[in-house]
DNA sequence: CCTATGATGATCT
DNA sequence: GATCATCATAGGT
């Protein structure tokens, strides 16, 4: 009974709520990535909410574009973007359809398939670093823009699925400012993590780029 | 442990 | 042309 419940994908209605309600409840959930070499399972320990057109930190702040259109679509799908010329990041769309949103999956603990992730994460010195940071998480799970728009509620055989997992007790959930997000009005305490978990990434304040010479 | 910096390209102005 | 929801590395403490 408990076993079968653990393998149940999160219902789409779980995501069809405001991001700030969904984000803390994603902690402890299991993300399954089905690869050609086998499944990888990760327990989410850190996420960050982006509230769409009203949020200066959000990719959707300036309205709908080709890149961010998935953020405006139905909840329970993946929004994947490419950044800094090298990295991918994975978000979950939630909220009512038509209202842009995203929750950045920032870190997690690899529970199944660690040997598959180590191939892509050569520089990780400890397994706790395999998915410690959003681009590391995407790299470990072999996520790129081919998965942009993927349905996360389609069952464990799909390329990407969110399961119910093992949520932490509420007194272990913390929140604080978002990492690396700058700009006027962008400072909201919308980063959520499991306190004391060794896979949570270190906080980094936003630092403006130096101008090119 | 820490901070500073270069890598690399899509996106938007 | 500037910005960007980042990471790995080098070198100092």
mmCIF file of C-alpha atoms (C1' of nucleotides) in Angstrom:
data_model
loop_
_atom_site.group_PDB
_atom_site.id
_atom_site.type_symbol
_atom_site.label_atom_id
_atom_site.label_comp_id
_atom_site.label_asym_id
_atom_site.label_seq_id
_atom_site.Cartn_x
_atom_site.Cartn_y
_atom_site.Cartn_z
ATOM 1 C CA UNK A 1 0.000 0.000 0.000
ATOM 2 C CA UNK A 2 2.642 2.466 1.024
ATOM 3 C CA UNK A 3 4.957 0.902 -1.570
ATOM 4 C CA UNK A 4 2.535 1.428 -4.464
ATOM 5 C CA UNK A 5 1.778 4.957 -3.295
ATOM 6 C CA UNK A 6 5.508 5.700 -3.435
ATOM 7 C CA UNK A 7 5.559 4.930 -7.175
ATOM 8 C CA UNK A 8 2.502 7.033 -7.975
ATOM 9 C CA UNK A 9 3.200 10.102 -10.127
ATOM 10 C CA UNK A 10 2.036 13.356 -8.652
ATOM 11 C CA UNK A 11 -1.421 14.216 -9.979
ATOM 12 C CA UNK A 12 -1.599 17.139 -12.351
ATOM 13 C CA UNK A 13 -3.886 18.879 -9.852
ATOM 14 C CA UNK A 14 -0.925 18.958 -7.442
ATOM 15 C CA UNK A 15 0.798 21.404 -9.781
ATOM 16 C CA UNK A 16 -2.335 23.367 -10.641
ATOM 17 C CA UNK A 17 -1.905 25.800 -7.722
ATOM 18 C CA UNK A 18 0.169 28.957 -7.095
ATOM 19 C CA UNK A 19 3.950 28.346 -7.263
ATOM 20 C CA UNK A 20 4.502 29.484 -3.694
ATOM 21 C CA UNK A 21 2.172 26.753 -2.457
ATOM 22 C CA UNK A 22 3.683 24.054 -4.637
ATOM 23 C CA UNK A 23 7.387 24.874 -4.220
ATOM 24 C CA UNK A 24 7.902 23.860 -0.553
ATOM 25 C CA UNK A 25 5.833 20.742 -1.133
ATOM 26 C CA UNK A 26 8.206 19.572 -3.872
ATOM 27 C CA UNK A 27 10.908 18.997 -1.262
ATOM 28 C CA UNK A 28 11.472 15.309 -0.636
ATOM 29 C CA UNK A 29 9.683 14.285 -3.832
ATOM 30 C CA UNK A 30 11.333 11.805 -6.169
ATOM 31 C CA UNK A 31 12.320 12.780 -9.711
ATOM 32 C CA UNK A 32 12.813 9.834 -12.065
ATOM 33 C CA UNK A 33 14.816 10.204 -15.245
ATOM 34 C CA UNK A 34 14.508 7.230 -17.596
ATOM 35 C CA UNK A 35 17.644 7.008 -19.735
ATOM 36 C CA UNK A 36 18.733 4.449 -22.314
ATOM 37 C CA UNK A 37 21.129 3.030 -19.723
ATOM 38 C CA UNK A 38 18.521 2.786 -16.972
ATOM 39 C CA UNK A 39 16.621 4.869 -14.433
ATOM 40 C CA UNK A 40 18.094 7.620 -12.285
ATOM 41 C CA UNK A 41 16.178 8.668 -9.183
ATOM 42 C CA UNK A 42 16.780 11.833 -7.212
ATOM 43 C CA UNK A 43 15.205 13.130 -3.992
ATOM 44 C CA UNK A 44 14.657 16.897 -4.228
ATOM 45 C CA UNK A 45 16.277 18.910 -1.444
ATOM 46 C CA UNK A 46 16.257 22.469 -2.812
ATOM 47 C CA UNK A 47 13.947 24.426 -5.150
ATOM 48 C CA UNK A 48 13.308 28.044 -6.099
ATOM 49 C CA UNK A 49 9.997 29.655 -7.193
ATOM 50 C CA UNK A 50 9.530 32.083 -10.075
ATOM 51 C CA UNK A 51 6.148 33.747 -10.259
ATOM 52 C CA UNK A 52 5.910 34.791 -13.872
ATOM 53 C CA UNK A 53 4.954 38.134 -15.311
ATOM 54 C CA UNK A 54 4.797 39.943 -11.963
ATOM 55 C CA UNK A 55 8.267 38.733 -10.895
ATOM 56 C CA UNK A 56 11.346 40.658 -12.126
ATOM 57 C CA UNK A 57 13.480 37.568 -11.548
ATOM 58 C CA UNK A 58 11.381 35.444 -13.857
ATOM 59 C CA UNK A 59 12.075 34.651 -17.495
ATOM 60 C CA UNK A 60 8.413 35.494 -18.134
ATOM 61 C CA UNK A 61 8.670 39.012 -16.651
ATOM 62 C CA UNK A 62 8.694 40.695 -20.055
ATOM 63 C CA UNK A 63 5.923 38.573 -21.468
ATOM 64 C CA UNK A 64 5.617 35.559 -23.677
ATOM 65 C CA UNK A 65 8.504 34.670 -26.019
ATOM 66 C CA UNK A 66 9.598 31.595 -27.946
ATOM 67 C CA UNK A 67 11.914 30.601 -25.104
ATOM 68 C CA UNK A 68 9.487 30.910 -22.204
ATOM 69 C CA UNK A 69 6.231 29.767 -23.800
ATOM 70 C CA UNK A 70 6.196 26.518 -21.821
ATOM 71 C CA UNK A 71 5.933 28.620 -18.638
ATOM 72 C CA UNK A 72 2.531 29.816 -19.854
ATOM 73 C CA UNK A 73 1.290 26.330 -20.686
ATOM 74 C CA UNK A 74 -0.409 23.608 -18.645
ATOM 75 C CA UNK A 75 0.969 22.731 -15.183
ATOM 76 C CA UNK A 76 3.003 19.612 -14.535
ATOM 77 C CA UNK A 77 5.383 20.057 -17.457
ATOM 78 C CA UNK A 78 9.139 20.703 -17.626
ATOM 79 C CA UNK A 79 10.597 24.059 -18.632
ATOM 80 C CA UNK A 80 14.247 23.576 -19.638
ATOM 81 C CA UNK A 81 16.503 26.460 -20.654
ATOM 82 C CA UNK A 82 20.141 26.861 -21.645
ATOM 83 C CA UNK A 83 22.265 29.483 -19.907
ATOM 84 C CA UNK A 84 25.798 30.846 -19.519
ATOM 85 C CA UNK A 85 26.722 29.223 -22.815
ATOM 86 C CA UNK A 86 27.159 25.825 -21.160
ATOM 87 C CA UNK A 87 24.437 24.761 -18.790
ATOM 88 C CA UNK A 88 20.868 23.586 -18.712
ATOM 89 C CA UNK A 89 18.418 24.153 -15.890
ATOM 90 C CA UNK A 90 15.184 22.262 -15.188
ATOM 91 C CA UNK A 91 11.980 23.879 -13.941
ATOM 92 C CA UNK A 92 8.479 22.637 -13.195
ATOM 93 C CA UNK A 93 5.523 24.650 -14.496
ATOM 94 C CA UNK A 94 2.610 25.049 -12.102
ATOM 95 C CA UNK A 95 -0.210 27.466 -11.309
ATOM 96 C CA UNK A 96 -3.291 27.814 -13.484
ATOM 97 C CA UNK A 97 -2.664 27.448 -17.214
ATOM 98 C CA UNK A 98 -2.072 30.812 -18.838
ATOM 99 C CA UNK A 99 -0.432 32.290 -15.723
ATOM 100 C CA UNK A 100 3.311 31.879 -16.258
ATOM 101 C CA UNK A 101 5.325 30.199 -13.509
ATOM 102 C CA UNK A 102 8.257 27.967 -12.864
ATOM 103 C CA UNK A 103 9.989 26.189 -10.011
ATOM 104 C CA UNK A 104 13.730 25.722 -10.531
ATOM 105 C CA UNK A 105 14.933 22.332 -9.305
ATOM 106 C CA UNK A 106 18.177 23.385 -7.607
ATOM 107 C CA UNK A 107 19.530 20.293 -5.872
ATOM 108 C CA UNK A 108 18.872 16.747 -4.798
ATOM 109 C CA UNK A 109 20.242 13.456 -3.559
ATOM 110 C CA UNK A 110 20.812 10.710 -6.125
ATOM 111 C CA UNK A 111 19.141 7.589 -4.758
ATOM 112 C CA UNK A 112 19.251 5.262 -7.753
ATOM 113 C CA UNK A 113 21.676 5.183 -10.681
ATOM 114 C CA UNK A 114 24.560 7.142 -9.153
ATOM 115 C CA UNK A 115 26.988 5.248 -11.400
ATOM 116 C CA UNK A 116 25.136 6.626 -14.447
ATOM 117 C CA UNK A 117 25.447 10.204 -13.213
ATOM 118 C CA UNK A 118 29.146 9.978 -12.332
ATOM 119 C CA UNK A 119 29.994 9.627 -16.023
ATOM 120 C CA UNK A 120 28.621 13.074 -16.672
ATOM 121 C CA UNK A 121 29.784 14.580 -13.391
ATOM 122 C CA UNK A 122 33.500 13.734 -13.539
ATOM 123 C CA UNK A 123 34.494 16.670 -11.367
ATOM 124 C CA UNK A 124 32.254 15.664 -8.452
ATOM 125 C CA UNK A 125 34.519 14.578 -5.600
ATOM 126 C CA UNK A 126 31.675 13.201 -3.465
ATOM 127 C CA UNK A 127 28.326 11.735 -4.397
ATOM 128 C CA UNK A 128 26.636 14.482 -2.396
ATOM 129 C CA UNK A 129 27.896 16.923 -5.067
ATOM 130 C CA UNK A 130 26.425 15.033 -8.032
ATOM 131 C CA UNK A 131 23.308 17.233 -8.130
ATOM 132 C CA UNK A 132 24.279 20.097 -5.783
ATOM 133 C CA UNK A 133 23.231 23.074 -7.906
ATOM 134 C CA UNK A 134 20.705 23.467 -10.735
ATOM 135 C CA UNK A 135 23.091 22.957 -13.665
ATOM 136 C CA UNK A 136 24.739 20.046 -11.891
ATOM 137 C CA UNK A 137 21.306 18.489 -11.351
ATOM 138 C CA UNK A 138 20.443 18.844 -15.043
ATOM 139 C CA UNK A 139 23.845 17.484 -16.083
ATOM 140 C CA UNK A 140 23.602 14.505 -13.730
ATOM 141 C CA UNK A 141 20.169 13.604 -15.115
ATOM 142 C CA UNK A 142 21.157 14.209 -18.739
ATOM 143 C CA UNK A 143 18.489 16.881 -19.137
ATOM 144 C CA UNK A 144 18.660 19.262 -22.080
ATOM 145 C CA UNK A 145 16.204 21.184 -24.208
ATOM 146 C CA UNK A 146 14.987 17.985 -25.837
ATOM 147 C CA UNK A 147 12.946 17.639 -22.630
ATOM 148 C CA UNK A 148 11.487 21.150 -22.747
ATOM 149 C CA UNK A 149 7.729 20.721 -22.352
ATOM 150 C CA UNK A 150 7.940 17.090 -21.166
ATOM 151 C CA UNK A 151 4.975 15.892 -19.119
ATOM 152 C CA UNK A 152 5.959 15.005 -15.542
ATOM 153 C CA UNK A 153 2.652 13.284 -14.725
ATOM 154 C CA UNK A 154 2.683 10.592 -17.386
ATOM 155 C CA UNK A 155 3.946 7.673 -15.289
ATOM 156 C CA UNK A 156 7.355 6.230 -14.331
ATOM 157 C CA UNK A 157 8.148 4.978 -17.855
ATOM 158 C CA UNK A 158 8.165 8.527 -19.257
ATOM 159 C CA UNK A 159 11.529 10.300 -19.722
ATOM 160 C CA UNK A 160 10.858 12.504 -16.697
ATOM 161 C CA UNK A 161 8.433 11.863 -13.841
ATOM 162 C CA UNK A 162 7.757 13.316 -10.402
ATOM 163 C CA UNK A 163 6.686 10.812 -7.746
ATOM 164 C CA UNK A 164 5.202 11.377 -4.331
ATOM 165 C CA UNK A 165 8.474 10.481 -2.649
ATOM 166 C CA UNK A 166 9.193 11.098 1.014
ATOM 167 C CA UNK A 167 8.464 14.677 2.082
ATOM 168 C CA UNK A 168 10.413 16.018 5.075
ATOM 169 C CA UNK A 169 8.717 17.048 8.291
ATOM 170 C CA UNK A 170 7.574 20.659 8.093
ATOM 171 C CA UNK A 171 10.046 21.801 10.738
ATOM 172 C CA UNK A 172 12.924 20.814 8.432
ATOM 173 C CA UNK A 173 11.757 23.108 5.626
ATOM 174 C CA UNK A 174 13.507 26.484 5.412
ATOM 175 C CA UNK A 175 13.166 29.404 3.013
ATOM 176 C CA UNK A 176 15.311 32.390 2.129
ATOM 177 C CA UNK A 177 16.389 34.701 -0.697
ATOM 178 C CA UNK A 178 16.834 33.273 -4.158
ATOM 179 C CA UNK A 179 20.372 32.477 -5.263
ATOM 180 C CA UNK A 180 22.041 34.701 -7.838
ATOM 181 C CA UNK A 181 18.915 36.681 -8.629
ATOM 182 C CA UNK A 182 19.456 40.406 -8.984
ATOM 183 C CA UNK A 183 17.459 43.375 -10.188
ATOM 184 C CA UNK A 184 14.997 45.769 -8.622
ATOM 185 C CA UNK A 185 12.184 43.994 -6.801
ATOM 186 C CA UNK A 186 13.664 40.548 -7.386
ATOM 187 C CA UNK A 187 14.548 39.812 -3.760
ATOM 188 C CA UNK A 188 11.897 37.427 -2.522
ATOM 189 C CA UNK A 189 12.492 34.625 0.008
ATOM 190 C CA UNK A 190 11.347 32.051 -2.525
ATOM 191 C CA UNK A 191 14.174 29.535 -2.228
ATOM 192 C CA UNK A 192 13.151 26.455 -0.242
ATOM 193 C CA UNK A 193 15.403 23.710 1.106
ATOM 194 C CA UNK A 194 15.642 20.861 3.599
ATOM 195 C CA UNK A 195 17.634 22.129 6.542
ATOM 196 C CA UNK A 196 20.843 20.241 7.232
ATOM 197 C CA UNK A 197 20.763 18.164 4.060
ATOM 198 C CA UNK A 198 24.321 17.824 2.676
ATOM 199 C CA UNK A 199 23.184 18.022 -0.952
ATOM 200 C CA UNK A 200 21.765 21.575 -0.645
ATOM 201 C CA UNK A 201 23.844 24.087 -2.623
ATOM 202 C CA UNK A 202 25.643 27.001 -0.900
ATOM 203 C CA UNK A 203 23.919 30.385 -1.033
ATOM 204 C CA UNK A 204 25.454 32.870 -3.439
ATOM 205 C CA UNK A 205 24.317 36.471 -3.533
ATOM 206 C CA UNK A 206 23.854 38.083 -6.917
ATOM 207 C CA UNK A 207 27.017 39.754 -8.206
ATOM 208 C CA UNK A 208 26.867 42.052 -11.240
ATOM 209 C CA UNK A 209 29.129 41.081 -14.140
ATOM 210 C CA UNK A 210 32.179 43.134 -14.775
ATOM 211 C CA UNK A 211 31.844 44.926 -18.056
ATOM 212 C CA UNK A 212 33.914 43.579 -20.922
ATOM 213 C CA UNK A 213 37.094 45.488 -21.584
ATOM 214 C "C1'" DC B 1 38.122 26.822 3.952
ATOM 215 C "C1'" DC B 2 37.583 31.095 0.795
ATOM 216 C "C1'" DT B 3 37.189 34.537 -3.271
ATOM 217 C "C1'" DA B 4 38.093 35.778 -8.060
ATOM 218 C "C1'" DT B 5 37.701 34.830 -12.843
ATOM 219 C "C1'" DG B 6 37.206 32.646 -17.458
ATOM 220 C "C1'" DA B 7 34.390 29.723 -20.335
ATOM 221 C "C1'" DT B 8 30.661 29.863 -23.746
ATOM 222 C "C1'" DG B 9 26.153 30.951 -26.572
ATOM 223 C "C1'" DA B 10 21.106 31.971 -26.703
ATOM 224 C "C1'" DT B 11 18.142 35.618 -25.959
ATOM 225 C "C1'" DC B 12 16.453 40.129 -25.910
ATOM 226 C "C1'" DT B 13 17.067 45.266 -26.509
ATOM 227 C "C1'" DG C 1 26.069 44.660 -27.118
ATOM 228 C "C1'" DA C 2 24.606 43.401 -22.472
ATOM 229 C "C1'" DT C 3 22.760 40.141 -19.765
ATOM 230 C "C1'" DC C 4 22.215 35.610 -17.886
ATOM 231 C "C1'" DA C 5 17.858 31.351 -12.273
ATOM 232 C "C1'" DT C 6 26.165 28.696 -13.414
ATOM 233 C "C1'" DC C 7 30.276 25.880 -12.738
ATOM 234 C "C1'" DA C 8 35.222 24.479 -12.411
ATOM 235 C "C1'" DT C 9 39.558 25.893 -11.482
ATOM 236 C "C1'" DA C 10 43.403 28.438 -9.539
ATOM 237 C "C1'" DG C 11 45.519 30.276 -5.916
ATOM 238 C "C1'" DG C 12 45.318 32.566 -1.253
ATOM 239 C "C1'" DT C 13 44.448 31.774 3.919
#
